[in-house]
Coordinates of N, CA and C in Angstrom, one line a residue:
M1 N 163.5 176.9 193.0 CA 164.5 178.1 193.4 C 164.3 179.0 192.4
A2 N 164.0 178.8 191.2 CA 163.8 180.0 190.1 C 162.9 181.2 190.6
L3 N 161.8 180.7 190.8 CA 160.8 181.7 191.5 C 161.2 182.5 192.5
L4 N 161.9 181.9 193.4 CA 162.8 182.6 194.8 C 163.5 183.7 194.0
I5 N 164.7 182.9 193.2 CA 165.3 183.9 192.7 C 164.8 185.1 191.5
L6 N 164.0 184.8 190.9 CA 163.2 186.0 190.2 C 162.4 187.0 191.3
G7 N 161.9 186.1 192.3 CA 161.2 187.4 193.2 C 162.5 188.3 193.9
L8 N 163.5 187.7 194.2 CA 164.5 188.7 194.8 C 165.1 189.3 194.5
V9 N 165.6 189.1 192.7 CA 165.7 189.7 191.7 C 165.0 191.2 192.0
L10 N 163.8 190.8 191.5 CA 163.0 192.0 191.5 C 162.6 193.0 192.8
F11 N 162.4 192.2 194.1 CA 162.0 192.6 195.1 C 163.6 193.9 195.5
L12 N 164.5 192.9 195.5 CA 165.7 193.5 196.1 C 166.6 194.4 194.9
G13 N 165.9 194.3 193.7 CA 166.2 195.4 192.6 C 165.8 196.5 192.6
V14 N 164.6 196.5 192.9 CA 163.6 197.6 193.1 C 164.2 198.5 194.2
H15 N 164.6 197.8 195.5 CA 165.1 198.4 196.8 C 166.7 198.9 196.3
S16 N 167.2 198.6 195.4 CA 168.5 198.8 195.5 C 168.6 200.0 194.0
T17 N 168.0 200.8 193.8 CA 167.9 201.7 192.8 C 168.9 203.2 193.4
R18 N 168.5 202.9 194.7 CA 169.5 204.2 195.4 C 170.8 203.9 195.3
I19 N 171.1 202.5 195.6 CA 172.4 201.7 195.6 C 173.3 202.1 194.4
V20 N 172.7 201.8 193.0 CA 173.2 201.5 192.0 C 173.2 202.5 191.0
A21 N 172.0 203.2 191.2 CA 171.2 204.3 190.1 C 170.5 205.3 190.6
D22 N 171.3 206.0 191.8 CA 170.7 207.0 192.1 C 170.4 208.2 191.5
G23 N 171.2 208.6 190.5 CA 171.1 209.8 189.6 C 169.8 209.5 188.6
W24 N 169.7 208.4 188.2 CA 168.8 207.9 187.4 C 167.4 207.9 188.1
R25 N 167.3 207.4 189.1 CA 166.2 207.4 190.1 C 165.5 209.0 190.4
S26 N 166.4 209.9 190.6 CA 166.3 210.9 190.9 C 165.9 211.7 189.4
A27 N 166.1 211.7 188.4 CA 166.0 211.7 187.2 C 164.6 211.4 186.9
T28 N 164.4 210.0 187.0 CA 163.2 209.4 186.5 C 161.9 210.3 187.8
I29 N 162.5 210.2 189.0 CA 161.1 211.0 189.8 C 160.9 212.7 189.3
A30 N 161.8 213.1 189.1 CA 161.6 214.6 188.3 C 160.9 214.4 187.1
R31 N 161.1 213.3 186.3 CA 160.4 213.4 185.2 C 158.9 212.9 185.1
I32 N 158.6 212.2 185.8 CA 157.2 211.4 186.0 C 156.5 211.5 187.1
G33 N 157.1 212.6 188.2 CA 156.5 212.7 189.5 C 156.8 211.7 190.7
E34 N 156.6 212.1 191.8 CA 157.0 211.4 192.8 C 155.9 210.4 193.1
M35 N 154.5 210.6 192.9 CA 153.3 209.8 193.3 C 153.4 208.6 192.3
P36 N 153.7 209.0 191.0 CA 153.8 207.7 189.8 C 155.1 206.9 190.3
W37 N 156.2 207.5 190.8 CA 157.6 206.6 191.0 C 157.2 205.7 192.1
K38 N 156.6 206.3 193.2 CA 156.0 205.3 194.0 C 155.1 204.5 193.9
G39 N 154.1 204.7 193.0 CA 153.1 203.3 192.5 C 153.9 202.6 191.9
I40 N 154.7 202.6 190.9 CA 155.4 201.7 190.1 C 156.2 201.0 191.0
Y41 N 157.1 201.7 191.9 CA 158.1 201.1 193.0 C 157.2 200.0 193.9
S42 N 156.0 200.7 194.2 CA 155.1 199.7 195.2 C 154.5 198.6 194.4
L43 N 154.1 198.5 193.2 CA 153.4 197.5 192.6 C 154.7 196.5 192.4
L44 N 156.0 196.9 191.8 CA 157.1 196.1 191.5 C 157.7 195.2 193.0
S45 N 157.3 196.0 193.9 CA 158.2 195.6 195.4 C 156.7 194.4 195.6
I46 N 155.6 194.8 195.4 CA 154.8 194.0 195.7 C 154.7 192.3 195.0
A47 N 154.8 192.9 193.8 CA 155.1 191.7 193.1 C 156.3 190.8 193.3
G48 N 157.6 191.2 193.5 CA 158.6 190.6 194.3 C 158.6 189.9 195.2
F49 N 157.9 190.6 196.1 CA 157.7 190.1 197.3 C 156.6 188.6 197.7
A50 N 155.8 189.1 196.6 CA 155.0 187.8 196.4 C 155.4 186.6 195.9
L51 N 156.5 186.9 194.7 CA 157.6 185.7 194.4 C 158.3 185.2 195.4
V52 N 158.9 186.0 196.2 CA 159.9 185.6 196.9 C 159.1 184.5 198.2
I53 N 158.2 185.1 198.4 CA 157.4 184.0 199.3 C 156.8 182.7 198.5
W54 N 156.2 182.9 197.3 CA 155.9 181.5 196.6 C 157.0 180.7 196.2
G55 N 157.9 181.5 195.9 CA 159.5 180.9 195.6 C 160.1 180.1 197.0
F56 N 160.1 181.0 197.7 CA 160.5 180.2 199.0 C 159.8 178.9 199.6
R57 N 158.3 179.1 199.4 CA 157.7 177.7 199.9 C 157.8 177.0 198.9
A58 N 158.0 176.8 197.8 CA 158.4 176.0 196.7 C 159.6 175.6 196.9
A59 N 160.7 176.3 196.9 CA 162.0 175.7 197.1 C 162.3 174.9 198.7
R60 N 161.6 175.7 199.4 CA 161.9 174.6 201.0 C 161.6 173.3 200.9
A61 N 160.7 172.9 199.6 CA 160.5 171.3 199.6 C 161.8 170.7 199.5
D62 N 162.8 171.3 198.3 CA 164.0 170.9 198.1 C 165.0 171.0 199.3
T63 N 165.0 170.0 200.2 CA 165.7 170.1 201.2 C 167.4 169.7 201.2
L64 N 167.8 170.6 199.8 CA 169.4 170.4 200.2 C 170.0 171.0 201.1
V65 N 171.0 170.0 202.3 CA 171.4 170.7 203.2 C 172.9 170.9 202.8
L66 N 173.0 172.6 203.1 CA 174.2 173.0 202.4 C 175.2 172.8 204.0
Y67 N 174.8 173.0 204.9 CA 175.8 173.0 205.9 C 174.7 172.7 207.2
A68 N 175.1 172.1 208.5 CA 174.1 172.0 209.5 C 174.7 172.9 210.5
P69 N 173.8 173.6 210.9 CA 174.5 174.7 212.2 C 174.6 173.8 213.4
P70 N 175.4 174.2 214.4 CA 175.4 173.8 215.8 C 174.2 174.3 216.4
V71 N 173.9 173.6 217.8 CA 172.8 173.9 218.5 C 172.9 175.3 219.0
W72 N 174.1 175.6 219.4 CA 174.4 177.0 219.7 C 173.8 178.0 219.0
A73 N 173.9 177.9 217.7 CA 173.7 178.8 216.7 C 172.3 179.2 216.8
R74 N 171.3 178.4 217.0 CA 169.8 178.9 217.2 C 169.6 179.7 218.4
H75 N 170.4 179.6 219.3 CA 170.7 180.5 220.8 C 170.7 181.6 220.3
V76 N 171.9 181.9 219.5 CA 172.5 183.3 219.2 C 171.8 183.8 218.3
A77 N 171.0 182.9 217.6 CA 170.2 183.9 216.4 C 169.1 184.3 217.0
A78 N 168.2 183.6 218.1 CA 167.3 184.4 218.6 C 167.7 185.4 219.7
L79 N 168.8 185.7 219.9 CA 169.1 187.0 220.4 C 169.3 187.9 219.5
L80 N 170.1 187.5 218.5 CA 170.3 188.4 217.5 C 169.3 189.0 216.6
L81 N 167.8 188.2 216.7 CA 166.7 188.7 216.2 C 166.1 189.6 217.3
V82 N 166.5 189.5 218.5 CA 165.7 190.5 219.5 C 166.6 192.1 219.1
V83 N 167.6 191.9 218.8 CA 168.3 193.0 218.5 C 167.6 193.9 216.8
S84 N 167.5 192.7 216.0 CA 167.1 192.8 214.9 C 165.6 193.7 215.0
F85 N 164.7 193.2 215.7 CA 163.5 193.9 216.1 C 163.6 195.4 216.5
I86 N 164.6 195.6 217.5 CA 164.7 196.6 218.2 C 165.4 197.9 217.1
L87 N 166.1 197.3 216.2 CA 166.8 198.3 215.0 C 165.4 198.3 214.3
L88 N 164.4 197.5 213.6 CA 163.5 198.0 213.1 C 162.6 199.2 213.4
V89 N 162.1 198.7 214.9 CA 161.4 199.5 215.8 C 162.4 201.1 215.8
A90 N 163.4 200.8 215.9 CA 164.0 202.0 216.1 C 164.3 203.2 214.7
A91 N 163.6 202.7 213.6 CA 163.7 203.3 212.1 C 162.3 204.4 212.4
Y92 N 161.4 203.7 213.4 CA 160.1 204.7 213.4 C 159.7 205.6 214.2
V93 N 160.6 205.2 215.4 CA 160.4 206.0 217.1 C 161.3 207.1 216.5
P94 N 160.3 208.2 217.0 CA 161.4 209.8 216.7 C 162.2 210.1 217.8
R95 N 163.3 210.2 217.7 CA 164.5 210.8 218.5 C 164.4 209.7 219.7
N96 N 165.1 208.7 218.9 CA 165.6 207.6 219.8 C 166.9 207.8 219.5
G97 N 167.9 207.2 220.6 CA 168.9 207.4 220.5 C 170.1 206.3 219.3
I98 N 169.3 205.2 219.3 CA 169.7 204.2 218.2 C 169.7 204.9 216.9
K99 N 168.7 205.6 216.5 CA 168.6 206.1 215.0 C 169.7 207.0 215.3
A100 N 169.7 207.9 216.1 CA 170.7 209.3 216.4 C 172.0 208.4 216.2
K101 N 172.8 207.4 216.6 CA 173.7 206.9 216.3 C 174.1 206.0 215.2
L102 N 173.2 205.5 214.9 CA 173.3 204.3 214.0 C 172.9 204.9 212.5
H103 N 171.9 205.9 212.2 CA 171.4 206.7 211.5 C 170.5 205.6 210.5
H104 N 170.8 204.6 210.2 CA 170.1 203.8 209.3 C 169.5 202.3 209.9
P105 N 168.9 202.5 211.0 CA 168.7 201.2 211.8 C 167.5 200.1 211.1
M106 N 166.9 200.5 210.1 CA 166.2 199.7 209.5 C 166.9 198.6 208.7
V107 N 167.8 199.0 207.7 CA 168.9 198.5 206.8 C 169.7 197.4 207.8
L108 N 170.3 198.4 209.1 CA 170.8 197.2 210.0 C 170.1 196.4 210.7
G109 N 168.6 196.4 211.0 CA 167.9 195.5 211.5 C 167.7 194.1 210.4
V110 N 167.6 194.7 209.0 CA 167.5 193.4 207.9 C 168.9 192.7 208.2
K111 N 170.3 193.6 208.1 CA 171.3 192.8 208.0 C 171.2 191.7 209.3
V112 N 170.9 192.2 210.3 CA 170.8 191.2 211.6 C 170.1 190.1 211.6
W113 N 169.0 190.2 210.8 CA 168.0 189.5 210.9 C 168.5 188.2 209.6
A114 N 169.0 188.8 208.3 CA 169.5 188.0 207.6 C 170.7 186.8 208.3
L115 N 171.4 187.4 208.9 CA 172.5 187.0 209.3 C 172.0 186.0 210.3
A116 N 171.4 186.3 211.4 CA 170.6 185.5 212.4 C 170.1 184.0 211.7
H117 N 169.4 184.3 210.5 CA 168.8 183.3 209.9 C 169.8 182.3 209.1
L118 N 171.0 182.9 208.6 CA 172.2 182.1 208.1 C 172.9 181.4 209.1
L119 N 172.7 182.0 210.3 CA 173.4 181.0 211.6 C 172.7 179.5 211.8
A120 N 171.3 180.0 211.8 CA 170.4 178.9 212.3 C 169.9 177.9 211.0
N121 N 170.1 178.4 209.7 CA 169.6 177.6 208.7 C 170.5 177.1 207.6
G122 N 170.7 175.8 207.2 CA 171.7 175.7 206.3 C 171.1 174.9 205.0
V123 N 170.0 174.7 204.9 CA 169.1 174.6 204.0 C 169.4 175.5 202.7
A124 N 169.5 174.8 201.3 CA 169.8 175.8 200.3 C 168.9 177.2 200.2
A125 N 167.8 176.8 200.1 CA 166.4 178.1 200.2 C 167.0 179.0 201.2
D126 N 167.1 178.6 202.4 CA 167.2 179.7 203.4 C 168.7 180.2 203.2
V127 N 169.6 180.0 202.6 CA 171.1 180.3 202.2 C 170.5 181.3 201.2
V128 N 170.1 181.0 200.1 CA 169.6 181.6 199.1 C 168.8 183.0 199.5
L129 N 167.7 182.8 200.2 CA 167.0 184.0 200.7 C 168.0 185.0 201.8
F130 N 168.1 184.2 202.7 CA 168.8 185.2 203.5 C 170.5 185.7 203.3
G131 N 171.0 185.1 202.5 CA 172.1 185.5 201.7 C 171.9 186.4 200.8
A132 N 171.2 186.3 200.1 CA 170.8 187.8 199.3 C 170.2 189.1 200.0
F133 N 169.8 188.7 201.2 CA 168.9 189.8 201.7 C 170.5 190.4 202.6
L134 N 171.3 189.6 203.3 CA 172.1 190.2 203.6 C 173.0 190.9 203.0
A135 N 173.7 190.4 201.6 CA 174.4 191.0 200.6 C 173.6 192.4 200.4
W136 N 172.2 192.5 199.9 CA 171.5 193.8 199.8 C 171.8 194.6 201.0
A137 N 171.8 194.5 202.4 CA 171.5 195.1 203.6 C 173.0 196.0 203.5
I138 N 173.8 195.0 203.4 CA 175.6 195.4 203.7 C 175.7 196.4 202.4
S139 N 175.4 196.6 200.9 CA 175.7 197.5 200.1 C 174.7 198.4 200.4
S140 N 173.6 198.5 200.5 CA 172.3 199.6 201.2 C 172.9 200.3 202.3
Y141 N 173.5 199.7 203.2 CA 174.2 200.6 204.7 C 175.0 201.3 204.0
R142 N 176.1 200.6 203.5 CA 177.0 201.7 202.8 C 176.8 202.5 202.1
A143 N 175.8 202.5 201.0 CA 175.3 203.5 200.0 C 174.3 204.8 200.9
A144 N 173.8 204.2 201.9 CA 173.0 205.2 202.5 C 174.1 206.1 203.5
R145 N 175.1 205.3 203.7 CA 176.1 206.0 204.9 C 176.7 207.2 203.6
Q146 N 177.1 206.6 202.6 CA 178.2 207.5 201.4 C 176.9 209.0 201.2
R147 N 175.6 208.7 200.9 CA 174.9 209.6 200.8 C 174.7 211.1 201.9
D148 N 174.8 210.2 203.1 CA 174.7 211.0 204.3 C 176.2 211.8 204.5
R149 N 177.2 211.2 204.2 CA 178.4 212.1 204.4 C 178.2 213.1 202.9
A150 N 177.8 212.4 201.7 CA 178.0 213.9 200.6 C 176.9 215.0 200.8
S151 N 175.9 214.6 201.9 CA 174.7 215.7 201.8 C 175.1 216.4 203.2
N152 N 176.3 215.9 204.2 CA 176.4 216.2 205.3 C 174.9 216.3 206.2
T153 N 174.2 215.1 206.3 CA 173.4 215.0 207.2 C 173.3 214.8 208.5
V154 N 172.5 215.3 209.2 CA 172.7 215.6 210.6 C 171.3 215.0 211.3
Y155 N 171.6 213.9 211.9 CA 170.6 213.5 212.6 C 170.0 214.0 214.2
P156 N 168.9 214.1 214.3 CA 168.7 214.8 215.8 C 169.0 213.9 216.7
P157 N 169.4 214.5 217.8 CA 169.9 213.5 218.9 C 168.6 213.0 219.7
G158 N 168.8 211.6 220.2 CA 167.8 210.8 221.0 C 167.7 211.2 222.2
T159 N 166.7 210.9 223.0 CA 166.2 211.1 224.2 C 166.4 209.6 225.1
A160 N 166.9 209.7 226.3 CA 166.8 208.3 226.6 C 165.2 207.8 227.0
A161 N 164.1 208.5 227.3 CA 162.8 208.1 227.2 C 162.0 207.4 226.1
M162 N 162.8 207.7 224.6 CA 162.3 207.2 223.3 C 163.2 206.4 223.1
T163 N 164.4 206.2 223.7 CA 165.3 205.2 223.1 C 164.4 203.8 224.2
A164 N 164.3 204.3 225.5 CA 163.8 203.2 226.3 C 162.5 202.5 225.4
L165 N 161.7 203.5 225.1 CA 160.4 203.1 224.3 C 160.7 202.3 223.3
T166 N 161.6 202.6 222.3 CA 162.2 201.7 221.5 C 162.6 200.3 221.7
V167 N 163.3 200.1 222.7 CA 163.9 199.1 223.0 C 162.6 197.9 223.7
I168 N 161.7 198.9 224.2 CA 160.7 197.7 225.0 C 160.0 197.6 223.7
I169 N 159.3 198.4 222.9 CA 158.3 197.8 221.8 C 159.1 196.8 221.0
G170 N 160.5 197.1 220.8 CA 161.1 196.0 220.0 C 161.3 194.7 220.6
V171 N 161.6 194.9 221.8 CA 161.4 193.3 222.6 C 159.9 192.7 222.6
V172 N 158.6 193.3 222.9 CA 157.9 193.0 222.6 C 157.1 192.3 221.3
A173 N 157.5 193.3 220.2 CA 157.3 192.7 218.8 C 157.8 191.4 218.6
W174 N 159.2 191.5 219.0 CA 160.1 190.1 219.1 C 159.1 189.1 219.5
A175 N 158.9 189.3 221.1 CA 158.0 188.0 221.5 C 156.9 187.7 220.9
V176 N 156.2 188.5 220.4 CA 154.8 188.3 219.7 C 155.2 187.5 218.8
F177 N 156.2 187.9 217.9 CA 156.3 187.4 216.5 C 156.9 185.9 217.1
A178 N 158.1 185.9 217.5 CA 158.7 184.8 217.8 C 157.9 183.4 218.6
F179 N 157.0 183.9 219.6 CA 156.0 183.0 220.2 C 154.8 182.6 219.5
M180 N 154.2 183.6 219.1 CA 152.8 183.5 218.4 C 152.7 183.9 216.8
L181 N 153.5 184.3 216.0 CA 153.2 184.6 214.8 C 154.2 183.6 213.8
H182 N 155.3 183.7 214.3 CA 156.2 182.8 213.3 C 156.0 181.3 212.6
G183 N 155.4 180.6 213.7 CA 154.6 179.7 213.5 C 153.5 179.5 212.3
P184 N 152.4 180.0 212.6 CA 151.5 180.2 211.8 C 151.5 180.8 210.2
L185 N 152.7 182.2 210.5 CA 152.8 182.5 209.2 C 154.0 181.9 208.3
I186 N 155.1 181.5 209.0 CA 156.5 181.1 208.4 C 156.3 179.4 208.3
G187 N 155.7 178.9 209.3 CA 155.7 177.4 209.3 C 156.8 176.7 209.9
V188 N 157.5 177.4 210.8 CA 158.5 176.9 211.6 C 158.4 177.5 212.9
R189 N 158.2 177.0 214.2 CA 158.0 177.7 215.3 C 159.6 177.5 215.8
P190 N 160.2 178.9 216.4 CA 161.6 178.6 216.4 C 161.6 178.2 217.8
F191 N 160.7 178.1 219.1 CA 160.8 177.8 220.5 C 160.1 176.5 220.6
G192 N 159.9 175.7 219.6 CA 159.0 174.4 219.9 C 157.6 174.9 219.9

């Protein structure tokens, strides 16, 4: 569990600089340059992510059950994950109505992803991993919306065609991951 927690601290810590130290981040980028900042940020993120994966795999060997989710929670989680994938795709498809309305769909997608996994999993390692990501996503979304308000950020309106494309890509990506990739990559087959 220690490796998992260390990985989460490193990975989410790096991704929290805009939440807790935006002024320091901007000053550091101005001092060392954008490319060196991105390089350091990327290296620390990759190291943290690797520790999260390694730590999670090791922590899953300890099957301390904190709560036993009801069967219906898995069905709700599957539906929430469809929403999560659509939100993640919305961060990248230009001029879609989802991003126009919600402004930060990637962070919302992480929030929904984490919540869905907490609904369906009650083992300690799962609760630590997904609980940490949920807490981070809540804080990150709040901070991003505050920055938007402070700078009067205006998001371009979405079009129906790009919104429909976003939904289609999100649903297809979810299906591919849920039915084909989750088992081999994560070790759990959500649909048997």
